[in-house]
Coordinates of C-alpha atoms in Angstrom, one line a residue:
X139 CA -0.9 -13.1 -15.1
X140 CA 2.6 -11.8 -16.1
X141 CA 3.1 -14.7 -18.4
X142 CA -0.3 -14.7 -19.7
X143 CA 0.1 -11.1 -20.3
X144 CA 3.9 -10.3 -21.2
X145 CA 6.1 -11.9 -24.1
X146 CA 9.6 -12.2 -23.0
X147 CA 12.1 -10.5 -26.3
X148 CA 15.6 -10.1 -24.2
X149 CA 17.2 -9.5 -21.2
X150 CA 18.1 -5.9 -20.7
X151 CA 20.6 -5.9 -17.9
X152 CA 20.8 -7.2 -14.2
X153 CA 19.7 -4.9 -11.3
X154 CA 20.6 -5.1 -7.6
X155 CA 18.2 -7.2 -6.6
X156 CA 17.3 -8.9 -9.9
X157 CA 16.9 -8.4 -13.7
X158 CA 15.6 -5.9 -16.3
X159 CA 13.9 -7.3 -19.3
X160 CA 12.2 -6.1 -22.5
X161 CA 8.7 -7.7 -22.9
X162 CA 6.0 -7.3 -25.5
X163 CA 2.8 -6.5 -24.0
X164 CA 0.1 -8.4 -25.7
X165 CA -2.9 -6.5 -24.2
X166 CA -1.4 -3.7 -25.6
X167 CA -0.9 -4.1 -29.5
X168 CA 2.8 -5.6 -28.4
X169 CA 4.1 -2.5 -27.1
X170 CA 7.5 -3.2 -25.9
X171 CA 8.0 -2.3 -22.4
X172 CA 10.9 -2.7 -19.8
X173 CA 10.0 -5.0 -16.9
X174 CA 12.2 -5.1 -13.7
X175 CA 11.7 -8.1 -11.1
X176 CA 13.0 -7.8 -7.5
X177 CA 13.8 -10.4 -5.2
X178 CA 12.3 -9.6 -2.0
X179 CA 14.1 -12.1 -0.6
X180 CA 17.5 -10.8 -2.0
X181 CA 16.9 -7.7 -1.1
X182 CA 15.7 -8.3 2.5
X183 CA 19.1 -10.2 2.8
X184 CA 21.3 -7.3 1.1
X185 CA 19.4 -4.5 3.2
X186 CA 20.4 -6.3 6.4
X187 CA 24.3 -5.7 5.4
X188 CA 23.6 -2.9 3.9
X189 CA 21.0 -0.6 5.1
X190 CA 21.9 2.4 2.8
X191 CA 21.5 0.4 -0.5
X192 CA 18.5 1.0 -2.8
X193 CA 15.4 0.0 -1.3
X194 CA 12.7 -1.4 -3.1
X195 CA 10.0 -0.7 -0.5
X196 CA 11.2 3.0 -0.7
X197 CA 10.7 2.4 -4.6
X198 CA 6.9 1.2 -4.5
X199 CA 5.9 3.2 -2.0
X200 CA 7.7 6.6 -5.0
X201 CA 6.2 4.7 -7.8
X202 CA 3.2 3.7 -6.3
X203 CA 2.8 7.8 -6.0
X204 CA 3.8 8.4 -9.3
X205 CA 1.5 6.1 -10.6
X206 CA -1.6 8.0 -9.2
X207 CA -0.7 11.2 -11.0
X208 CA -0.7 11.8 -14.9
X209 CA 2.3 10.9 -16.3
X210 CA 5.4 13.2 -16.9
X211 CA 7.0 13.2 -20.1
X212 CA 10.9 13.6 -18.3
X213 CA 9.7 11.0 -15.7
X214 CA 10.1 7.3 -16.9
X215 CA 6.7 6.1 -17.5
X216 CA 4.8 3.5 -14.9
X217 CA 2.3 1.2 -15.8
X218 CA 1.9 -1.1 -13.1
X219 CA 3.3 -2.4 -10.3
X220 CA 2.6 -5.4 -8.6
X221 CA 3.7 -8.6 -6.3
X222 CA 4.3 -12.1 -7.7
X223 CA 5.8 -15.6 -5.9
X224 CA 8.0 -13.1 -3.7
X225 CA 8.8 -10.7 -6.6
X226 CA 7.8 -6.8 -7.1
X227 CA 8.0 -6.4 -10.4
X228 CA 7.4 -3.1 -12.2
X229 CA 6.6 -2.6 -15.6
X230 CA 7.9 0.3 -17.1
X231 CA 8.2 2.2 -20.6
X232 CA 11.1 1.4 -22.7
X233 CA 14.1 3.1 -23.0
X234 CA 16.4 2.0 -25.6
X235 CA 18.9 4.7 -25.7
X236 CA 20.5 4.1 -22.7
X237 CA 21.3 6.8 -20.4
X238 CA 23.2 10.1 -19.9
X239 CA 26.2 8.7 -19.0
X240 CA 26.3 6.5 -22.6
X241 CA 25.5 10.0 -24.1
X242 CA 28.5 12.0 -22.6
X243 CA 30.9 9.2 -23.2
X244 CA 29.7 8.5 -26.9
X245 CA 30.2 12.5 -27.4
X246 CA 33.2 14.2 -29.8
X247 CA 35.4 14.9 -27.0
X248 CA 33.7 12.8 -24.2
X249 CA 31.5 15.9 -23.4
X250 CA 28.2 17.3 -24.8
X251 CA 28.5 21.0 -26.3
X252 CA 27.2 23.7 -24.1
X253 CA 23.7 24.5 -26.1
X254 CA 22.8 20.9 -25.9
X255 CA 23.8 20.3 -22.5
X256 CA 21.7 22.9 -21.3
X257 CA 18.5 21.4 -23.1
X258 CA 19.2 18.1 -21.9
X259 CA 19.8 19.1 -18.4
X260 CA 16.6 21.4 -18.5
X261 CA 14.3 18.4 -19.3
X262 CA 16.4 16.6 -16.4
X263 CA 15.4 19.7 -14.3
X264 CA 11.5 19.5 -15.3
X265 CA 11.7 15.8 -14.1
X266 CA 13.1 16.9 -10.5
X267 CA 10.9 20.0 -10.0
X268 CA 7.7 17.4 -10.9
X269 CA 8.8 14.8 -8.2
X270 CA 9.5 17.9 -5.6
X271 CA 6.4 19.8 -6.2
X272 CA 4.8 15.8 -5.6
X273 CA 6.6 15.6 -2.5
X274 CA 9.3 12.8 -3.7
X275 CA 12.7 13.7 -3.1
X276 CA 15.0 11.6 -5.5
X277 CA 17.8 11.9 -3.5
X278 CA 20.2 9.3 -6.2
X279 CA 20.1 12.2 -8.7
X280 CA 22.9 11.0 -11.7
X281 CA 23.7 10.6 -14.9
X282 CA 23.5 7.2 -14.9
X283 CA 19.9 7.6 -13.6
X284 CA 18.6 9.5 -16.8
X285 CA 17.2 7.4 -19.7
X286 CA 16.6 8.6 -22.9
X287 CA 14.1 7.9 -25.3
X288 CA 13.5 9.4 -28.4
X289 CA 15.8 11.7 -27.2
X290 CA 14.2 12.6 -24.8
X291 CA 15.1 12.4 -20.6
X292 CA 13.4 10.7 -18.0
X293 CA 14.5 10.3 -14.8
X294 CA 14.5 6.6 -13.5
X295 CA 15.5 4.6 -10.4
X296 CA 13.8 5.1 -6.9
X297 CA 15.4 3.1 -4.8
X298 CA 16.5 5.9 -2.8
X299 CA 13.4 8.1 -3.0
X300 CA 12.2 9.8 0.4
X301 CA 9.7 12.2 1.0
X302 CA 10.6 15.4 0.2
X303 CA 9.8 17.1 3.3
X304 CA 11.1 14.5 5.7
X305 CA 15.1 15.3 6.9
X306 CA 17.5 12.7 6.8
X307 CA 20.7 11.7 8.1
X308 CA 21.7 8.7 5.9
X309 CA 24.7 8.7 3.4
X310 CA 23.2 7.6 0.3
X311 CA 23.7 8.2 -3.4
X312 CA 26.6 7.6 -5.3
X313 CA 30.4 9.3 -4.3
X314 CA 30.4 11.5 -7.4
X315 CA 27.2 12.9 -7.0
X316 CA 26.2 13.5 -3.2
X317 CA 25.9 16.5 -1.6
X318 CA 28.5 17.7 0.8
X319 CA 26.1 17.8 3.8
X320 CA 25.2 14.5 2.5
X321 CA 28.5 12.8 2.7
X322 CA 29.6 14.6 6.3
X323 CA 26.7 12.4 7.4
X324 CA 25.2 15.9 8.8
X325 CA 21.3 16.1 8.9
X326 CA 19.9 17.1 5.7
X327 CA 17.0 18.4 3.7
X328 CA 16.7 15.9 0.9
X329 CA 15.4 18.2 -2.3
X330 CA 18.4 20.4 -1.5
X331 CA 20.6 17.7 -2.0
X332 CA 18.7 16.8 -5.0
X333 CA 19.8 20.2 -6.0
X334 CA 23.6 19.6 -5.8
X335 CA 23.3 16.2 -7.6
X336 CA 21.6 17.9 -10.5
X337 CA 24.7 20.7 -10.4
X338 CA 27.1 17.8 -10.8
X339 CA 24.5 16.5 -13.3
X340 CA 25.2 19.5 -15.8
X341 CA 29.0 20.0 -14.6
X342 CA 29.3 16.1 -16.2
X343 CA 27.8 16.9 -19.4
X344 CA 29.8 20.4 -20.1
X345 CA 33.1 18.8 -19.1
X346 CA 33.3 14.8 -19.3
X347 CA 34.6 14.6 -15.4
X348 CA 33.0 14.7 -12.1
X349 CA 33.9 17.7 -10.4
X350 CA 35.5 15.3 -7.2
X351 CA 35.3 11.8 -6.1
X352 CA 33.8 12.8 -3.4
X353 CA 32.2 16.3 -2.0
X354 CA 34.4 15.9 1.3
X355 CA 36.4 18.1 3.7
X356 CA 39.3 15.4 3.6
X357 CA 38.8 15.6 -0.5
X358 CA 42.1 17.8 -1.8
X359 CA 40.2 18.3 -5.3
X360 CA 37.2 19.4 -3.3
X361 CA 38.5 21.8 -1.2
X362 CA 40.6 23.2 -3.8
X363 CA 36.8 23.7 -5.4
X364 CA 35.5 25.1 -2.5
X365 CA 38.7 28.3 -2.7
X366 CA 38.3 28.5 -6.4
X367 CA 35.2 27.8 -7.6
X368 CA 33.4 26.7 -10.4
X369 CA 34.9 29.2 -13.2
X370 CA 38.7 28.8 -11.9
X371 CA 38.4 24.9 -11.9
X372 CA 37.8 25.0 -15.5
X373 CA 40.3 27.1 -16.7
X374 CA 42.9 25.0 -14.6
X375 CA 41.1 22.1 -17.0
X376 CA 41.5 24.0 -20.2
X377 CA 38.5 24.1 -20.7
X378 CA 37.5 27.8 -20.7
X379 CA 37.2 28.0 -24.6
X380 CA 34.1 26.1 -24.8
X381 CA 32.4 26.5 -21.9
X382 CA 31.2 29.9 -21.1
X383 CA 30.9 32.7 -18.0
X384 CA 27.9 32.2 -17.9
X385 CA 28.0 28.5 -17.7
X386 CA 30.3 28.5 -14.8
X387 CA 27.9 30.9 -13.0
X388 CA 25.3 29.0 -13.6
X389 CA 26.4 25.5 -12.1
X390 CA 27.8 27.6 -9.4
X391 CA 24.1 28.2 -8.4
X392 CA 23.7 24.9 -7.3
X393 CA 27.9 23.6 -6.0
X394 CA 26.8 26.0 -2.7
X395 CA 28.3 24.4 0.4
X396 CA 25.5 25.8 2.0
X397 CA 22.2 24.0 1.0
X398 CA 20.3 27.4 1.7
X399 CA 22.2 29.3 -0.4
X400 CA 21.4 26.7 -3.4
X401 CA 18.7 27.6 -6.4
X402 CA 15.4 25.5 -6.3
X403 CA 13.7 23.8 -9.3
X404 CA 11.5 27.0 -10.0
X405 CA 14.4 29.2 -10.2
X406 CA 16.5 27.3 -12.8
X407 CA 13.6 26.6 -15.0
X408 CA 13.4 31.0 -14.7
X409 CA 16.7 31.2 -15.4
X410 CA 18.0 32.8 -19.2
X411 CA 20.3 30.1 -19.9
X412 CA 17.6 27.3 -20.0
X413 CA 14.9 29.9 -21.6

């Protein structure tokens, strides 16, 4: 059927587990499309060794979700899933801009101006607050998980996806991005640590650096952030000229050490900076 259906045109990149590939889909006028095939096998291997690695079980049971609701335009697009001679593969739409991270480092200065990083991470912020109001946590919230097409973001990747109302105890995500509570291997309410991810998210695009390595007690740099806060730690970066108060405050919603005390997806998308 995939054959039948789908005209290879070039390889895309390689994934954990497999490949990404852009295909011409000839029941469909030749509309490119990304396809991404996983080895079950591979991955039933790699999971073994590594338990916290992406998951692609985790991934069809999200996408298998998403693909029962209409599609949202900040959400990477799904057409179908399905299994094949111990593959998954997943045909999705194709984004040819890269992603977010490609966009900060191909910036004047290696960071976006304020004005646009505030559009950009608002789309990003319409993306999450779809998957959490559909009970999907993303819980691998990153640059590098944002693709753009047509300028446009959509939030990609759910390898890591849980449900959003489930807690959880295991230490996934990448260093830069993963919640304190996240990283002390604490119990954890996944959409709040969706919610710190997505305040690293926009502290990326306003300044070209990760706030830390990692958000950890034994992290100097982050415990330094913790006594200064948001505001201080970019004036020590010289970077108070172009990024404003207001800014500052505003990421500082979402880098709470307390997951309570961090704003939701309604309140951002409420908030005057992205209105």
């Amino acid at each position: 059927m995939i054959r039948q259906r789908y005209r290879l045109k070039h390889k895309i990149g390689d994934a954990l587990y497999g490949s990404v590939c852009a295909c011409e889909d000839t029941y469909n006028d030749n509309e490119l499309v990304a396809i991404k095939q996983v080895s079950l096998e591979l991955a039933t291997t790699l999971l073994a060794v590594h338990p916290n690695a992406d998951n692609p079980w985790h991934e069809r049971r999200a996408i298998t979700k998403l693909l029962a609701l209409p599609p949202h335009p900040n959400i990477v697009h799904f057409h179908q899933e399905f299994l094949h001679n111990e593959s998954w593969f997943v045909v999705m739409e194709h984004c040819p801009e890269g992603d977010l991270w490609d966009r900060v480092r191909g910036s004047p200065n290696g960071r976006v101006p304020e004005r646009e990083a505030l559009r950009l991470f608002r789309q990003v912020t319409l993306g999450l607050h779809f998957l959490h109001t559909n009970g999907i946590a993303h819980r691998d919230v990153s640059l590098e998980n944002v693709l753009l097409r047509d300028g446009v973001c959509k939030l990609s990747d759910f390898g890591l996806a849980t449900d959003a109302e489930r807690t959880c105890a295991d230490t996934v995500g990448k260093a830069n991005y993963m919640a304190p509570e996240v990283v002390a291997g604490e119990v954890y309410a996944p959409v709040a640590a969706d919610m710190w991810s997505l305040g690293i998210v926009l502290f990326i695009l306003l300044t070209g650096s990760p706030l830390v390595y990692r958000a950890s007690e034994k992290d100097n740099d982050f415990v330094a952030f913790l006594q200064l806060g948001v505001r201080r730690v970019v004036k020590a970066w010289n970077m108070a000229s172009f990024i404003s108060e207001d800014a500052c405050k505003f990421v500082s919603t979402l880098l709470q050490r307390d997951p309570s005390q961090r704003l939701m997806t309604p309140d951002l998308l409420s908030h005057p900076l992205l209105n």
